[in-house]
GROMACS .gro file of C-alpha atoms in nm:
model
  303
    1MET     CA    1   3.765  -2.559   0.330
    2GLY     CA    2   3.681  -2.352   0.025
    3GLU     CA    3   3.429  -2.144   0.222
    4THR     CA    4   3.446  -1.767   0.239
    5THR     CA    5   3.284  -1.555   0.505
    6VAL     CA    6   3.122  -1.213   0.514
    7LYS     CA    7   3.137  -1.021   0.841
    8SER     CA    8   2.844  -0.797   0.922
    9LEU     CA    9   2.843  -0.479   1.130
   10ASP     CA   10   2.673  -0.655   1.417
   11ASP     CA   11   2.985  -0.870   1.460
   12ARG     CA   12   2.825  -1.183   1.326
   13THR     CA   13   3.000  -1.391   1.064
   14THR     CA   14   2.789  -1.589   0.823
   15PRO     CA   15   2.903  -1.819   0.546
   16SER     CA   16   2.868  -1.688   0.196
   17SER     CA   17   2.818  -1.897  -0.116
   18PRO     CA   18   3.093  -2.157  -0.150
   19ILE     CA   19   3.245  -2.025  -0.472
   20VAL     CA   20   3.552  -2.222  -0.563
   21ALA     CA   21   3.814  -2.159  -0.824
   22ASP     CA   22   3.705  -2.435  -1.061
   23GLY     CA   23   3.349  -2.298  -1.074
   24ARG     CA   24   3.178  -2.614  -0.951
   25TRP     CA   25   2.951  -2.406  -0.725
   26ALA     CA   26   2.929  -2.094  -0.944
   27TRP     CA   27   2.555  -2.146  -0.993
   28LEU     CA   28   2.506  -2.049  -0.629
   29ARG     CA   29   2.608  -1.692  -0.706
   30ALA     CA   30   2.252  -1.618  -0.820
   31ARG     CA   31   2.129  -1.706  -0.474
   32GLY     CA   32   2.369  -1.491  -0.279
   33PRO     CA   33   2.256  -1.144  -0.165
   34ARG     CA   34   2.356  -0.869  -0.403
   35ARG     CA   35   2.386  -0.498  -0.346
   36PRO     CA   36   2.049  -0.344  -0.440
   37ARG     CA   37   2.037  -0.068  -0.700
   38ILE     CA   38   1.795   0.213  -0.627
   39TRP     CA   39   1.670   0.264  -0.982
   40PHE     CA   40   1.606  -0.106  -1.030
   41GLU     CA   41   1.425  -0.141  -0.697
   42LEU     CA   42   1.200   0.160  -0.759
   43LEU     CA   43   1.111   0.029  -1.103
   44LEU     CA   44   1.055  -0.324  -0.973
   45ILE     CA   45   0.828  -0.210  -0.690
   46ALA     CA   46   0.627   0.024  -0.915
   47VAL     CA   47   0.579  -0.235  -1.189
   48SER     CA   48   0.502  -0.513  -0.941
   49TYR     CA   49   0.234  -0.311  -0.763
   50TRP     CA   50   0.084  -0.207  -1.096
   51VAL     CA   51   0.068  -0.570  -1.209
   52TYR     CA   52  -0.073  -0.675  -0.872
   53SER     CA   53  -0.349  -0.412  -0.889
   54LEU     CA   54  -0.423  -0.497  -1.252
   55ILE     CA   55  -0.460  -0.869  -1.184
   56ARG     CA   56  -0.650  -0.820  -0.858
   57ASN     CA   57  -0.902  -0.590  -1.018
   58ALA     CA   58  -0.930  -0.811  -1.328
   59VAL     CA   59  -1.059  -1.102  -1.117
   60PRO     CA   60  -1.433  -1.137  -1.194
   61GLU     CA   61  -1.649  -0.976  -0.928
   62GLN     CA   62  -1.866  -1.274  -0.852
   63LYS     CA   63  -2.112  -1.108  -0.618
   64ALA     CA   64  -2.338  -1.405  -0.555
   65GLU     CA   65  -2.046  -1.640  -0.491
   66ALA     CA   66  -1.868  -1.381  -0.276
   67LEU     CA   67  -2.173  -1.326  -0.056
   68LYS     CA   68  -2.227  -1.701  -0.029
   69ASN     CA   69  -1.867  -1.745   0.087
   70ALA     CA   70  -1.909  -1.461   0.336
   71ASP     CA   71  -2.212  -1.635   0.486
   72TRP     CA   72  -2.008  -1.956   0.515
   73ILE     CA   73  -1.721  -1.771   0.687
   74TRP     CA   74  -1.966  -1.610   0.929
   75ARG     CA   75  -2.134  -1.941   1.014
   76THR     CA   76  -1.793  -2.102   1.065
   77GLU     CA   77  -1.689  -1.830   1.307
   78GLU     CA   78  -2.020  -1.861   1.491
   79SER     CA   79  -1.969  -2.236   1.525
   80LEU     CA   80  -1.628  -2.161   1.680
   81GLY     CA   81  -1.781  -1.903   1.914
   82LEU     CA   82  -1.554  -1.636   1.762
   83ALA     CA   83  -1.790  -1.428   1.549
   84PHE     CA   84  -1.698  -1.101   1.721
   85GLU     CA   85  -1.668  -0.874   1.415
   86HIS     CA   86  -2.019  -0.730   1.448
   87ALA     CA   87  -1.974  -0.635   1.813
   88VAL     CA   88  -1.635  -0.473   1.753
   89ASN     CA   89  -1.761  -0.286   1.448
   90HIS     CA   90  -2.055  -0.129   1.635
   91ALA     CA   91  -1.860  -0.061   1.955
   92VAL     CA   92  -1.578   0.126   1.781
   93ASN     CA   93  -1.819   0.304   1.546
   94SER     CA   94  -1.985   0.463   1.848
   95VAL     CA   95  -1.662   0.655   1.924
   96THR     CA   96  -1.638   0.895   1.633
   97TRP     CA   97  -1.278   1.013   1.672
   98LEU     CA   98  -1.157   0.655   1.711
   99ILE     CA   99  -1.332   0.511   1.408
  100VAL     CA  100  -1.233   0.808   1.190
  101THR     CA  101  -0.871   0.754   1.296
  102MET     CA  102  -0.903   0.387   1.206
  103ASN     CA  103  -1.047   0.475   0.865
  104TYR     CA  104  -0.739   0.681   0.783
  105TYR     CA  105  -0.514   0.416   0.938
  106TYR     CA  106  -0.666   0.155   0.705
  107ALA     CA  107  -0.625   0.376   0.400
  108THR     CA  108  -0.271   0.502   0.455
  109LEU     CA  109  -0.044   0.304   0.686
  110HIS     CA  110  -0.081  -0.008   0.474
  111PHE     CA  111   0.140   0.165   0.217
  112ILE     CA  112   0.339   0.412   0.427
  113VAL     CA  113   0.477   0.162   0.679
  114THR     CA  114   0.552  -0.103   0.417
  115ILE     CA  115   0.745   0.144   0.201
  116GLY     CA  116   0.920   0.279   0.511
  117VAL     CA  117   1.042  -0.068   0.609
  118LEU     CA  118   1.165  -0.132   0.255
  119VAL     CA  119   1.361   0.196   0.262
  120TRP     CA  120   1.507   0.106   0.603
  121LEU     CA  121   1.615  -0.233   0.475
  122TYR     CA  122   1.766  -0.083   0.160
  123ARG     CA  123   1.962   0.180   0.351
  124TRP     CA  124   2.073  -0.001   0.665
  125GLN     CA  125   2.030  -0.374   0.591
  126PRO     CA  126   2.138  -0.413   0.225
  127GLY     CA  127   2.252  -0.771   0.272
  128ARG     CA  128   1.904  -0.875   0.382
  129TYR     CA  129   1.700  -0.639   0.166
  130ALA     CA  130   1.657  -0.866  -0.137
  131ALA     CA  131   1.554  -1.166   0.073
  132PHE     CA  132   1.290  -0.972   0.269
  133ARG     CA  133   1.169  -0.812  -0.054
  134THR     CA  134   1.133  -1.162  -0.198
  135VAL     CA  135   0.916  -1.258   0.100
  136LEU     CA  136   0.689  -0.960   0.039
  137PHE     CA  137   0.659  -1.023  -0.334
  138ALA     CA  138   0.591  -1.396  -0.294
  139THR     CA  139   0.329  -1.324  -0.027
  140THR     CA  140   0.150  -1.079  -0.253
  141ALA     CA  141   0.170  -1.308  -0.554
  142VAL     CA  142   0.010  -1.604  -0.380
  143ALA     CA  143  -0.264  -1.374  -0.247
  144LEU     CA  144  -0.374  -1.320  -0.607
  145VAL     CA  145  -0.447  -1.690  -0.629
  146GLY     CA  146  -0.674  -1.657  -0.327
  147TYR     CA  147  -0.862  -1.364  -0.481
  148TYR     CA  148  -0.923  -1.565  -0.797
  149LEU     CA  149  -1.020  -1.896  -0.639
  150TYR     CA  150  -1.217  -1.766  -0.342
  151PRO     CA  151  -1.414  -1.444  -0.401
  152LEU     CA  152  -1.528  -1.312  -0.065
  153ALA     CA  153  -1.743  -1.016   0.031
  154PRO     CA  154  -1.624  -0.813   0.330
  155PRO     CA  155  -1.857  -0.792   0.630
  156ARG     CA  156  -1.968  -0.434   0.542
  157LEU     CA  157  -2.133  -0.568   0.223
  158MET     CA  158  -2.342  -0.826   0.409
  159GLU     CA  159  -2.664  -0.628   0.423
  160SER     CA  160  -2.850  -0.883   0.631
  161LYS     CA  161  -2.593  -0.866   0.913
  162ASP     CA  162  -2.618  -0.490   0.979
  163PHE     CA  163  -2.247  -0.412   0.963
  164VAL     CA  164  -2.150  -0.045   0.943
  165ASP     CA  165  -1.945   0.075   0.645
  166THR     CA  166  -1.754   0.326   0.853
  167VAL     CA  167  -1.605   0.515   0.557
  168LEU     CA  168  -1.950   0.588   0.416
  169VAL     CA  169  -2.110   0.670   0.749
  170HIS     CA  170  -1.841   0.913   0.862
  171HIS     CA  171  -1.765   1.055   0.517
  172THR     CA  172  -1.392   0.998   0.549
  173TRP     CA  173  -1.150   0.939   0.268
  174GLY     CA  174  -1.046   0.583   0.323
  175SER     CA  175  -1.094   0.246   0.167
  176MET     CA  176  -1.061   0.204  -0.208
  177ALA     CA  177  -1.358  -0.030  -0.171
  178SER     CA  178  -1.602   0.232  -0.042
  179GLY     CA  179  -1.764   0.551  -0.165
  180ASP     CA  180  -1.664   0.702  -0.499
  181LEU     CA  181  -1.348   0.491  -0.516
  182LYS     CA  182  -1.522   0.156  -0.499
  183HIS     CA  183  -1.536   0.119  -0.877
  184MET     CA  184  -1.154   0.129  -0.891
  185SER     CA  185  -1.107  -0.181  -0.678
  186ASN     CA  186  -1.246  -0.534  -0.668
  187GLN     CA  187  -1.510  -0.535  -0.397
  188TYR     CA  188  -1.489  -0.909  -0.344
  189ALA     CA  189  -1.118  -0.967  -0.283
  190ALA     CA  190  -1.119  -0.991   0.095
  191MET     CA  191  -0.952  -1.331   0.131
  192PRO     CA  192  -0.666  -1.325   0.214
  193SER     CA  193  -0.611  -0.993   0.390
  194MET     CA  194  -0.297  -0.826   0.261
  195HIS     CA  195  -0.339  -0.560   0.528
  196ILE     CA  196  -0.243  -0.839   0.767
  197GLY     CA  197   0.007  -1.001   0.532
  198TRP     CA  198   0.198  -0.678   0.476
  199SER     CA  199   0.171  -0.547   0.834
  200LEU     CA  200   0.293  -0.878   0.977
  201TRP     CA  201   0.581  -0.872   0.728
  202CYS     CA  202   0.671  -0.525   0.856
  203GLY     CA  203   0.636  -0.632   1.219
  204LEU     CA  204   0.848  -0.946   1.186
  205THR     CA  205   1.114  -0.764   0.986
  206ILE     CA  206   1.148  -0.500   1.257
  207PHE     CA  207   1.133  -0.760   1.534
  208PHE     CA  208   1.411  -0.973   1.382
  209LEU     CA  209   1.644  -0.692   1.280
  210ALA     CA  210   1.593  -0.396   1.514
  211ARG     CA  211   1.822  -0.371   1.815
  212ALA     CA  212   1.619  -0.134   2.035
  213PRO     CA  213   1.363  -0.322   2.248
  214TRP     CA  214   1.105  -0.046   2.202
  215ALA     CA  215   1.133  -0.077   1.824
  216ARG     CA  216   1.083  -0.452   1.839
  217ILE     CA  217   0.777  -0.407   2.060
  218LEU     CA  218   0.629  -0.149   1.824
  219GLY     CA  219   0.701  -0.381   1.535
  220MET     CA  220   0.482  -0.652   1.681
  221LEU     CA  221   0.212  -0.410   1.795
  222TYR     CA  222   0.166  -0.286   1.440
  223PRO     CA  223   0.006  -0.605   1.294
  224ALA     CA  224  -0.198  -0.646   1.614
  225ALA     CA  225  -0.336  -0.294   1.574
  226THR     CA  226  -0.400  -0.362   1.205
  227LEU     CA  227  -0.608  -0.666   1.296
  228VAL     CA  228  -0.828  -0.450   1.521
  229VAL     CA  229  -0.863  -0.189   1.244
  230ILE     CA  230  -0.966  -0.429   0.966
  231VAL     CA  231  -1.230  -0.584   1.193
  232ALA     CA  232  -1.358  -0.254   1.338
  233THR     CA  233  -1.400  -0.099   0.993
  234ALA     CA  234  -1.583  -0.412   0.871
  235ASN     CA  235  -1.338  -0.463   0.586
  236HIS     CA  236  -1.236  -0.816   0.685
  237PHE     CA  237  -1.326  -1.118   0.892
  238TRP     CA  238  -1.058  -1.238   1.131
  239LEU     CA  239  -1.032  -1.552   0.918
  240ASP     CA  240  -0.914  -1.328   0.634
  241ALA     CA  241  -0.625  -1.236   0.861
  242VAL     CA  242  -0.543  -1.606   0.901
  243GLY     CA  243  -0.533  -1.629   0.522
  244GLY     CA  244  -0.288  -1.338   0.513
  245MET     CA  245  -0.065  -1.512   0.768
  246ILE     CA  246  -0.061  -1.830   0.561
  247CYS     CA  247   0.041  -1.632   0.254
  248LEU     CA  248   0.322  -1.469   0.452
  249GLY     CA  249   0.440  -1.811   0.565
  250PHE     CA  250   0.456  -1.914   0.201
  251GLY     CA  251   0.658  -1.603   0.124
  252PHE     CA  252   0.916  -1.682   0.392
  253LEU     CA  253   0.937  -2.040   0.265
  254VAL     CA  254   1.012  -1.917  -0.088
  255ALA     CA  255   1.291  -1.694   0.042
  256TYR     CA  256   1.432  -1.976   0.252
  257CYS     CA  257   1.441  -2.212  -0.045
  258TRP     CA  258   1.605  -1.950  -0.267
  259TYR     CA  259   1.872  -1.823  -0.026
  260GLY     CA  260   1.924  -2.141   0.173
  261THR     CA  261   1.851  -1.970   0.506
  262TRP     CA  262   1.598  -1.739   0.670
  263PRO     CA  263   1.628  -1.376   0.558
  264HIS     CA  264   1.723  -1.237   0.900
  265ARG     CA  265   2.018  -1.479   0.918
  266LEU     CA  266   2.187  -1.334   0.613
  267SER     CA  267   2.473  -1.091   0.656
  268LYS     CA  268   2.367  -0.735   0.733
  269GLN     CA  269   2.613  -0.581   0.488
  270ILE     CA  270   2.737  -0.700   0.150
  271GLU     CA  271   3.102  -0.734   0.065
  272PRO     CA  272   3.246  -0.840  -0.270
  273LEU     CA  273   3.257  -1.215  -0.315
  274THR     CA  274   3.607  -1.356  -0.309
  275VAL     CA  275   3.720  -1.668  -0.486
  276ALA     CA  276   3.882  -1.917  -0.258
  277GLU     CA  277   4.231  -2.012  -0.363
  278PRO     CA  278   4.294  -2.384  -0.402
  279ALA     CA  279   4.491  -2.527  -0.117
  280ALA     CA  280   4.864  -2.529  -0.182
  281SER     CA  281   4.995  -2.870  -0.266
  282ALA     CA  282   5.189  -3.024   0.017
  283PRO     CA  283   5.558  -3.082  -0.066
  284ALA     CA  284   5.637  -3.435  -0.159
  285LYS     CA  285   5.795  -3.630   0.117
  286GLY     CA  286   6.137  -3.756   0.035
  287PRO     CA  287   6.309  -4.046   0.189
  288ALA     CA  288   6.355  -3.997   0.556
  289THR     CA  289   6.702  -3.888   0.646
  290PRO     CA  290   6.881  -4.020   0.950
  291GLU     CA  291   6.869  -3.673   1.104
  292ALA     CA  292   6.490  -3.659   1.059
  293ALA     CA  293   6.448  -4.005   1.199
  294ASP     CA  294   6.644  -3.906   1.507
  295GLN     CA  295   6.409  -3.613   1.567
  296GLU     CA  296   6.087  -3.820   1.552
  297GLU     CA  297   5.927  -3.893   1.884
  298PRO     CA  298   5.823  -4.247   1.967
  299VAL     CA  299   5.445  -4.288   1.963
  300GLY     CA  300   5.437  -4.407   2.320
  301SER     CA  301   5.686  -4.156   2.458
  302GLY     CA  302   5.419  -3.995   2.674
  303ARG     CA  303   5.538  -3.641   2.596
   0.00000   0.00000   0.00000
């Protein structure tokens, strides 16, 4: 009682915020999905990325500490028998066309695919857009804490381990952390990997919301391919990818706490909220008339 519903295009009906006439639950309106406005979203994304880049690059580049942490990560992976980054880096680097492709993959798809998924959500999944955007923003925000608390050098900067900086070797335009662009980006912000955090966000979003099986498969292949790329180009350890996954889990938890459900369970479309009318008062019962008494069935009549 007192609950309104919003019906999505995929024929699913999900409960909306229980707004009642007396306003007892009006505070929940802030947590319900709202129709996104293009100008606000563009401004929000631009400002948020600018702030993210500003803070990330303002973190002190603690070279000695970052290299020390990289050595610890490498020893930890060796103790687990999973220190495969060096082998992958050299194997892929021996195939020129493949490693050059991966260099450009690393430099471009991180932004192109993420923006593409945001546009797809905005246009075709407006009821879920804000929640998934919240996941992405919360994931990125908590990553900044990791950059500040745990400076980490990427494998390509560990001179004693003979990793190949593939962007420098093949003279490709690629990572902001290599070549002439390296002074524009913090060299020691490898943990957590937002290439994994963002790509897994894209993959899960597509997997949960796309109807076509091929699209869902491609969605999950994208973060897997990104993991291969970040290792092959010596930009991250695989443990950096684990850090990115943890940050993404935090992002989904924030969205769940704010909206009261997982983002993909929200209604696909947004309809105006309606205020539930209070239930009509039942007419007062008068004294039973003989005619009414005659019409009442005995409790044990068996009919």
